PDB file of C-alpha atoms in Angstrom:
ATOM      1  CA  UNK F1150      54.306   1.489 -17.222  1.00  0.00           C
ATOM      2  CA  UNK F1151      51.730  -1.232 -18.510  1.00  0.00           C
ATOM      3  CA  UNK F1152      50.174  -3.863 -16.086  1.00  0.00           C
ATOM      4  CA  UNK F1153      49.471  -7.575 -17.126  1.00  0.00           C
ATOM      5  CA  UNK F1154      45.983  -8.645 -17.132  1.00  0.00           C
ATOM      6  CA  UNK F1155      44.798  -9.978 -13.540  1.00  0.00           C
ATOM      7  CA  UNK F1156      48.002  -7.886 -11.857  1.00  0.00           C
ATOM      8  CA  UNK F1157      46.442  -6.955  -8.965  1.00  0.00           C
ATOM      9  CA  UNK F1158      48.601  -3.434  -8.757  1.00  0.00           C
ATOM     10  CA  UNK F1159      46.330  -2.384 -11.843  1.00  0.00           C
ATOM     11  CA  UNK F1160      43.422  -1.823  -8.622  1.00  0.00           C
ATOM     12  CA  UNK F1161      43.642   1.635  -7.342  1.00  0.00           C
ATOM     13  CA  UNK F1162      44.421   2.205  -2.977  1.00  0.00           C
ATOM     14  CA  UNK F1163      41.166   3.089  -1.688  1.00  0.00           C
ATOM     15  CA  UNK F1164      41.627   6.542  -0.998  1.00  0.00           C
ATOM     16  CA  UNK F1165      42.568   6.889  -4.158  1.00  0.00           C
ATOM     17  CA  UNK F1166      39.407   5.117  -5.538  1.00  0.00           C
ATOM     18  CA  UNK F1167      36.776   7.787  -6.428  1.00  0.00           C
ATOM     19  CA  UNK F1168      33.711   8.087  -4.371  1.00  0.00           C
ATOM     20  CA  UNK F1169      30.250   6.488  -5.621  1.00  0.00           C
ATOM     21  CA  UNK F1170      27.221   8.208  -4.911  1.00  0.00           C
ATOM     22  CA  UNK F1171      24.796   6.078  -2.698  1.00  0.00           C
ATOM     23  CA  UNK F1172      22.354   5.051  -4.385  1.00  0.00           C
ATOM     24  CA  UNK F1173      19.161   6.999  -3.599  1.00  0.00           C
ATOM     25  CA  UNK F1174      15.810   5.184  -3.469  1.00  0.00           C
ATOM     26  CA  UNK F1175      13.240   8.046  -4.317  1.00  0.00           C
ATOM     27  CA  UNK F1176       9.693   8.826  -4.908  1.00  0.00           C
ATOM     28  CA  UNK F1177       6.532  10.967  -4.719  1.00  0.00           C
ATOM     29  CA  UNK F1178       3.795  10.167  -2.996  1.00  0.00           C
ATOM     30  CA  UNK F1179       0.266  11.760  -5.464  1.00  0.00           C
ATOM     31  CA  UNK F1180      -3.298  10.860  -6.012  1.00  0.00           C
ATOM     32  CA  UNK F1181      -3.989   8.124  -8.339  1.00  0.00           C
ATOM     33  CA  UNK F1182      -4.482   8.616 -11.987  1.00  0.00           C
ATOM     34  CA  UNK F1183      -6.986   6.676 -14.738  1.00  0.00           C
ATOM     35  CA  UNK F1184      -3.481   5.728 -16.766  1.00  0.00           C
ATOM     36  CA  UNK F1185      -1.993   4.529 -13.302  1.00  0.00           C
ATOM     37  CA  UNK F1186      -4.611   1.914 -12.873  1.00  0.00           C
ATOM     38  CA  UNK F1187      -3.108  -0.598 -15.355  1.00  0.00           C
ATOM     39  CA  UNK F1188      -0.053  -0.731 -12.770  1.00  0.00           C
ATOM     40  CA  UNK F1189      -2.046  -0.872 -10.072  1.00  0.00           C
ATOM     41  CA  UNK F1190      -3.689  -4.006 -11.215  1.00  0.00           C
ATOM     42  CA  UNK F1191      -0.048  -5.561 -11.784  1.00  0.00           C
ATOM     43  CA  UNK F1192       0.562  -4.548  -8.423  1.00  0.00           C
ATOM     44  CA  UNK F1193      -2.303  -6.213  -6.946  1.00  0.00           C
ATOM     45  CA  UNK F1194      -2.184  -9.022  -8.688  1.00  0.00           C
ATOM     46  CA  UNK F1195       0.790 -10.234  -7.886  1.00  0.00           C
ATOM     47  CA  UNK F1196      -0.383 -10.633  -4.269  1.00  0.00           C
ATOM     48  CA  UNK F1197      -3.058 -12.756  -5.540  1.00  0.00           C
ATOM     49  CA  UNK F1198      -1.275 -14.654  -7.823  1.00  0.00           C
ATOM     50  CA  UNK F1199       1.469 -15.239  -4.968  1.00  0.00           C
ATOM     51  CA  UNK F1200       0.197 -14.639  -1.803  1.00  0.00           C
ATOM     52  CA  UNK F1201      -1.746 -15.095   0.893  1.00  0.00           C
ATOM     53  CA  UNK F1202      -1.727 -11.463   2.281  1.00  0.00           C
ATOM     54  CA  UNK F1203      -4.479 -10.666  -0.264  1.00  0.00           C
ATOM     55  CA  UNK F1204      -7.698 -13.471   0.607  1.00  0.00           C
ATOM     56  CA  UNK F1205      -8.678 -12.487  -3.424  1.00  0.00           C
ATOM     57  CA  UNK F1206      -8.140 -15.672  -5.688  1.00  0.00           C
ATOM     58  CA  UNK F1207      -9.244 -14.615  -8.696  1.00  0.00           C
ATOM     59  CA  UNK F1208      -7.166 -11.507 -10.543  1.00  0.00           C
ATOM     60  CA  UNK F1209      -8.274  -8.116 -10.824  1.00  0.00           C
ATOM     61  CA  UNK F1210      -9.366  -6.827 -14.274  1.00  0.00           C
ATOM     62  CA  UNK F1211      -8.862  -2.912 -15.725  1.00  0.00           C
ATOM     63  CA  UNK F1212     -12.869  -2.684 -15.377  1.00  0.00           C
ATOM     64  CA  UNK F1213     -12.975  -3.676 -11.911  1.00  0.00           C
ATOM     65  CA  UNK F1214     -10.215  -1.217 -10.839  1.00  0.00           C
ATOM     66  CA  UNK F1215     -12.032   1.813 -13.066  1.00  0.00           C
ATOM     67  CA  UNK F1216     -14.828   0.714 -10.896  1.00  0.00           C
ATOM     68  CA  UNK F1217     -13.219   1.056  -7.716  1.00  0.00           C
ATOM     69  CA  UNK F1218     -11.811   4.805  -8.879  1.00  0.00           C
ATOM     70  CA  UNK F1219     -14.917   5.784  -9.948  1.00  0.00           C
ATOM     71  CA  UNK F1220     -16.480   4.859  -6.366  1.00  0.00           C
ATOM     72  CA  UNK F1221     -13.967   6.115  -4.345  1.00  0.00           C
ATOM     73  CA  UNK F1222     -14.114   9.633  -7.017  1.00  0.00           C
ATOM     74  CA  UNK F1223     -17.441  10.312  -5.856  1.00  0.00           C
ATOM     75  CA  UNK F1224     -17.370   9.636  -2.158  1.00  0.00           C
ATOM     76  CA  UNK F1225     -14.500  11.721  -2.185  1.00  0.00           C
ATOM     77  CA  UNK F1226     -11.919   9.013  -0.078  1.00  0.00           C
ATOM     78  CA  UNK F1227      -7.819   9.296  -0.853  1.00  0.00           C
ATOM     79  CA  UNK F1228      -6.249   7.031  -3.109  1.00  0.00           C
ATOM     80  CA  UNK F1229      -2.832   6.969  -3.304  1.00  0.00           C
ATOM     81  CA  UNK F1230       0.189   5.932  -5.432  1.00  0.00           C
ATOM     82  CA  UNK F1231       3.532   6.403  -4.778  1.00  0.00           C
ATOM     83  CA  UNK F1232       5.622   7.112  -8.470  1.00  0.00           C
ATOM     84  CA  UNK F1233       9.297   7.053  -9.145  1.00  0.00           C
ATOM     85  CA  UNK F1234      11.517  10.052 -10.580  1.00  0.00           C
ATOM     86  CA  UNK F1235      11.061   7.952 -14.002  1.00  0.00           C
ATOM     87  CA  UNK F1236       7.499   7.652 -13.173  1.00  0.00           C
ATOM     88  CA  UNK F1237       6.948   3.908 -12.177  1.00  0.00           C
ATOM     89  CA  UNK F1238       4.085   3.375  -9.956  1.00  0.00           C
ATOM     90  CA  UNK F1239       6.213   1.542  -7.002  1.00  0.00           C
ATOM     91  CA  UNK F1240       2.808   1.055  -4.659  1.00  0.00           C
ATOM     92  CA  UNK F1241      -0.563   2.222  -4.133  1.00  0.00           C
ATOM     93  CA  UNK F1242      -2.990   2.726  -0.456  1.00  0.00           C
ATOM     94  CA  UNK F1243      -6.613   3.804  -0.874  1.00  0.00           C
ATOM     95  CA  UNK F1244      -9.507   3.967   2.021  1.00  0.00           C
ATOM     96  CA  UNK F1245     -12.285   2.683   1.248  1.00  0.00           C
ATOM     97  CA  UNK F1246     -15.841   2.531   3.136  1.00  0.00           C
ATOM     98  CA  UNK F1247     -15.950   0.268   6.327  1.00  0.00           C
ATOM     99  CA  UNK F1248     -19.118  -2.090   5.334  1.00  0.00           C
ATOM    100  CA  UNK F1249     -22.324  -0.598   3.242  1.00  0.00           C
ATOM    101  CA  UNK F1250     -24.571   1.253   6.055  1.00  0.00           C
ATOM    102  CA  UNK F1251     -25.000   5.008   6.020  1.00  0.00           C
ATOM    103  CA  UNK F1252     -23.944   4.765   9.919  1.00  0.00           C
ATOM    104  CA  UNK F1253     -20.316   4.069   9.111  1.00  0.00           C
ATOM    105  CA  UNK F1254     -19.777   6.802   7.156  1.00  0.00           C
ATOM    106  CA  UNK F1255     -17.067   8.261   9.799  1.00  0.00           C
ATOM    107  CA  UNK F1256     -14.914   5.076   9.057  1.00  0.00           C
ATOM    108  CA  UNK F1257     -12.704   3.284   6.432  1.00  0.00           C
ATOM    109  CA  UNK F1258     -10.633   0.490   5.948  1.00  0.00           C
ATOM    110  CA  UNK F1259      -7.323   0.828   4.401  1.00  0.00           C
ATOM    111  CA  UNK F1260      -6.051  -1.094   1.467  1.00  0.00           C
ATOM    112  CA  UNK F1261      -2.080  -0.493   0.627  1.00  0.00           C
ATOM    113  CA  UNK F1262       0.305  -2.460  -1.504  1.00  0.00           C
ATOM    114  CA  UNK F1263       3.946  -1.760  -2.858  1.00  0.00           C
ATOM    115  CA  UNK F1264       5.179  -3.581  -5.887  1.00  0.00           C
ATOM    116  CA  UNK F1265       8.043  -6.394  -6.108  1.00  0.00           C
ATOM    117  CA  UNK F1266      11.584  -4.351  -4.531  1.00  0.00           C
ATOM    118  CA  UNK F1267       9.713  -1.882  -3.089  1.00  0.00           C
ATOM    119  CA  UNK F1268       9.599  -3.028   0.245  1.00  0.00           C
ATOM    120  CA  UNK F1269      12.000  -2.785   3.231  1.00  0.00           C
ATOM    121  CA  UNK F1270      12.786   0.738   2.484  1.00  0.00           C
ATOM    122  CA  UNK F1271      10.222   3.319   4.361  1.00  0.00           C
ATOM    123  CA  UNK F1272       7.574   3.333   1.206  1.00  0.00           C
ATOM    124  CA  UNK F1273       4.973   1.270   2.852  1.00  0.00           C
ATOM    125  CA  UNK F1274       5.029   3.766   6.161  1.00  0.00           C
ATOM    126  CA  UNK F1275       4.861   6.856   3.852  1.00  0.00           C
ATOM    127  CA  UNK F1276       2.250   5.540   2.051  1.00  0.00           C
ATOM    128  CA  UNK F1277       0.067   4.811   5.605  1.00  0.00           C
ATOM    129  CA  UNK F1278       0.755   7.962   6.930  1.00  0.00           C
ATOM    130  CA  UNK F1279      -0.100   9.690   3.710  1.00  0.00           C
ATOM    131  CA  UNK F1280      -3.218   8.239   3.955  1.00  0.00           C
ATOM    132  CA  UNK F1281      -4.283   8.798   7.118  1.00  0.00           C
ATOM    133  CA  UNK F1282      -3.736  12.265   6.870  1.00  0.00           C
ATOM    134  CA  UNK F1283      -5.578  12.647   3.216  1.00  0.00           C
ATOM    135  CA  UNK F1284      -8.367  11.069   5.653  1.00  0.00           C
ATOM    136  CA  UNK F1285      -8.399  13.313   8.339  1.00  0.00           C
ATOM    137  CA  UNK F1286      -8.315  16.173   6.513  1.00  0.00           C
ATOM    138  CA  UNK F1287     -11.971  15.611   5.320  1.00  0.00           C
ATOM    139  CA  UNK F1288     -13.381  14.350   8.555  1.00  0.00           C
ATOM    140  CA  UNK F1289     -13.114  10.329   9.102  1.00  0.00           C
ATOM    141  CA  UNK F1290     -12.770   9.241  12.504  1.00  0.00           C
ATOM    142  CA  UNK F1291     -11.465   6.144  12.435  1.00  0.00           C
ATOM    143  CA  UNK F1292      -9.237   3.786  10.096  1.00  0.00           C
ATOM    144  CA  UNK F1293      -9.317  -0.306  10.093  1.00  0.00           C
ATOM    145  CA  UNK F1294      -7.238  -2.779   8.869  1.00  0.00           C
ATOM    146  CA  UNK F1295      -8.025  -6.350   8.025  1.00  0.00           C
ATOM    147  CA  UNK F1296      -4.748  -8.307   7.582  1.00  0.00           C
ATOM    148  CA  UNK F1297      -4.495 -12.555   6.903  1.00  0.00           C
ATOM    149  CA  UNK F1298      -2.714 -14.013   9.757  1.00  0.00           C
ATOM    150  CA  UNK F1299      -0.595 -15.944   7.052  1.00  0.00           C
ATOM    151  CA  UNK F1300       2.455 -14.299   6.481  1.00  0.00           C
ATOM    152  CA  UNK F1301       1.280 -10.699   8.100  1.00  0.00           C
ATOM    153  CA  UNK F1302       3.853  -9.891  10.299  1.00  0.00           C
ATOM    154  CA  UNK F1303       5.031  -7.077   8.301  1.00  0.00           C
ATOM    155  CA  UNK F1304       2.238  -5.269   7.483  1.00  0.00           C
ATOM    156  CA  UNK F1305       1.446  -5.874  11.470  1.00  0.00           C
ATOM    157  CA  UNK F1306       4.720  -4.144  12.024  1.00  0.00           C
ATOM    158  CA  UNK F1307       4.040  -0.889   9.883  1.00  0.00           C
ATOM    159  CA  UNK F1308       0.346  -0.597  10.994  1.00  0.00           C
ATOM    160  CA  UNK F1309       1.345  -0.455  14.397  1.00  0.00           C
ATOM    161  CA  UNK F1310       4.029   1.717  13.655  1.00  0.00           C
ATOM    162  CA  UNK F1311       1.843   4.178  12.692  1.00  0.00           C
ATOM    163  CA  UNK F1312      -0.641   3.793  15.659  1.00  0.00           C
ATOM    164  CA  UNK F1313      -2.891   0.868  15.020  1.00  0.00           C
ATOM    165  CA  UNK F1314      -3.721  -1.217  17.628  1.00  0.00           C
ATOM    166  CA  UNK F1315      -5.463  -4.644  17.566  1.00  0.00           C
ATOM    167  CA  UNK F1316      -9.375  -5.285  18.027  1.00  0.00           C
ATOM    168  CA  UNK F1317      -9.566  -8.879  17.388  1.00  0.00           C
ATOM    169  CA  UNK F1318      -9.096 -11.786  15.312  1.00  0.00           C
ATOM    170  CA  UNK F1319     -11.010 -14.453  13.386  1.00  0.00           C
ATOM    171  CA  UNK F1320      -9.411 -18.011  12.599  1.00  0.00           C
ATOM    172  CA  UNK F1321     -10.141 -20.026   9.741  1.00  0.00           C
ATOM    173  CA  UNK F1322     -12.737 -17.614   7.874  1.00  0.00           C
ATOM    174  CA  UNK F1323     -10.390 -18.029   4.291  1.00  0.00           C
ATOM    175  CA  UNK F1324      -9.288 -20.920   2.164  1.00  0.00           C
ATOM    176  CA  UNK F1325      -6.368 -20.179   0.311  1.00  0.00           C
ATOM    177  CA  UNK F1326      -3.500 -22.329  -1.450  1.00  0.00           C
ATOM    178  CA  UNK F1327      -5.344 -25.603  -0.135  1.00  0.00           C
ATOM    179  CA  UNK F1328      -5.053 -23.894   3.826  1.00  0.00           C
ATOM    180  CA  UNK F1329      -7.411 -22.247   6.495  1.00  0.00           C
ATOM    181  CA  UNK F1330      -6.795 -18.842   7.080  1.00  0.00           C
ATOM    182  CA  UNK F1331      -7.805 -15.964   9.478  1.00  0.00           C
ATOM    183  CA  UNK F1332      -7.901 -12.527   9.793  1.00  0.00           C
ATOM    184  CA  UNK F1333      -5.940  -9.780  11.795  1.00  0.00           C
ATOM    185  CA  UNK F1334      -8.333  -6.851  12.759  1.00  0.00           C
ATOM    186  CA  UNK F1335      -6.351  -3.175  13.253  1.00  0.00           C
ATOM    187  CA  UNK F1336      -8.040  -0.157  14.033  1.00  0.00           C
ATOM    188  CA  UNK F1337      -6.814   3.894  14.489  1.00  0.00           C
ATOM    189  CA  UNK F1338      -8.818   6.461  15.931  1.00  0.00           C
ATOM    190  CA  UNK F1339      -8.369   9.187  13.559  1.00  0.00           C
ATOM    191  CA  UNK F1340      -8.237  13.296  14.309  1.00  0.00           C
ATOM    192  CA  UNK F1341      -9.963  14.897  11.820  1.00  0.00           C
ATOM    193  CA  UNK F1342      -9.346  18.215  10.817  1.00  0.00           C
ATOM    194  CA  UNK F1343     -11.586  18.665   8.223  1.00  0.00           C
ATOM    195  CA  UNK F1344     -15.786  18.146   7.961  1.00  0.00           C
ATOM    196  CA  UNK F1345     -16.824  14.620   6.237  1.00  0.00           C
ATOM    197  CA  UNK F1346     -19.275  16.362   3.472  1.00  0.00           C
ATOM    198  CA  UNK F1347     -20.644  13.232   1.875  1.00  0.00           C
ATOM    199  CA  UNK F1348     -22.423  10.331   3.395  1.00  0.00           C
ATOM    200  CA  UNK F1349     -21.849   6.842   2.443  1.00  0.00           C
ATOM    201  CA  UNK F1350     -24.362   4.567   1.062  1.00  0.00           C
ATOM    202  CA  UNK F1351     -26.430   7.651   0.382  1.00  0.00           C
ATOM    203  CA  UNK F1352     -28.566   7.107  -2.713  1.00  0.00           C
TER     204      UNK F1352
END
């Protein structure tokens, strides 16, 4: 028996339709790599290219991020990416120190991004909680977050989700995209389980 084109008998009854596999949105969650840095940048840069979420208007170079791994290398502070099964880096969170005095060596601030498609689907709180647990396990005490008011409700959403509570705010500090903007402060008091070894700012 042959169908015409557009004959709508040609479509199978539904439960006679084979089943297609969900599609599964999948990744692993690893510390950060020198080749992964190139994707990083992208990453980043998009936000400051785009966005107000990131008070940065000039983009990042592939010096200034080796810089930043190097740093965070030798004081020994998590930074994360989060890789697909075909090895895309889909977003990245890293802690770094919280100001330059020796005193606040017990505390970070967070930094985490996720690359265009990535959000909306559990990566960003993965990422967080990934990272505050790389920190407690060598001795911090306490994470912060500084988030632009413009456009922050999200990443409000997931820090609080994962225990952050707010400790202030600053108005019109920034000047981005020809507007004033201010700045969200988060904090989490951290349980370490390990013992914080190095000391920041030490010479």
């Amino acid at each position: 028996m042959q169908f015409e084109p557009g004959d709508r008998r040609r479509v199978l009854p539904r439960h006679l339709r084979p089943e297609v596999a969900p599609e599964v949105f999948s990744y692993t969650i690893r510390v950060v790599r020198p080749a992964d840095l190139p994707h990083v940048r992208e990453i980043y840069n998009h936000f400051v290219s785009n966005s107000a979420v990131t008070l940065d208007e000039r983009r990042s170079s592939i010096p200034y991020w080796r810089d930043k791994y190097a740093l965070l290398t030798r004081l020994e502070l998590p930074f994360l990416v989060a890789v697909s099964p075909a090895g895309v880096v889909m977003g990245y969170a890293l802690a770094q120190p919280w100001a330059g005095k020796n005193a606040y060596k017990y505390t970070v601030e967070d930094s985490i991004y996720l690359g265009p498609g990535a959000g909306g689907k559990g990566l960003g709180a993965a990422l967080l909680q990934a990272l505050i647990d790389a920190c407690e396990q060598i001795g911090l005490r306490e994470m912060v977050a500084v988030i632009s008011d413009s456009g922050a409700e999200a990443s409000i959403r997931l820090h609080e989700k994962l225990g952050f509570v707010e400790a202030g705010r600053m108005g019109r500090v920034g000047y981005k995209f020809g507007r004033d903007l201010g700045t969200v402060y988060m904090r989490r008091v951290l349980k370490p389980t390990g013992r914080r070894r190095r000391l920041f700012g030490a010479r």
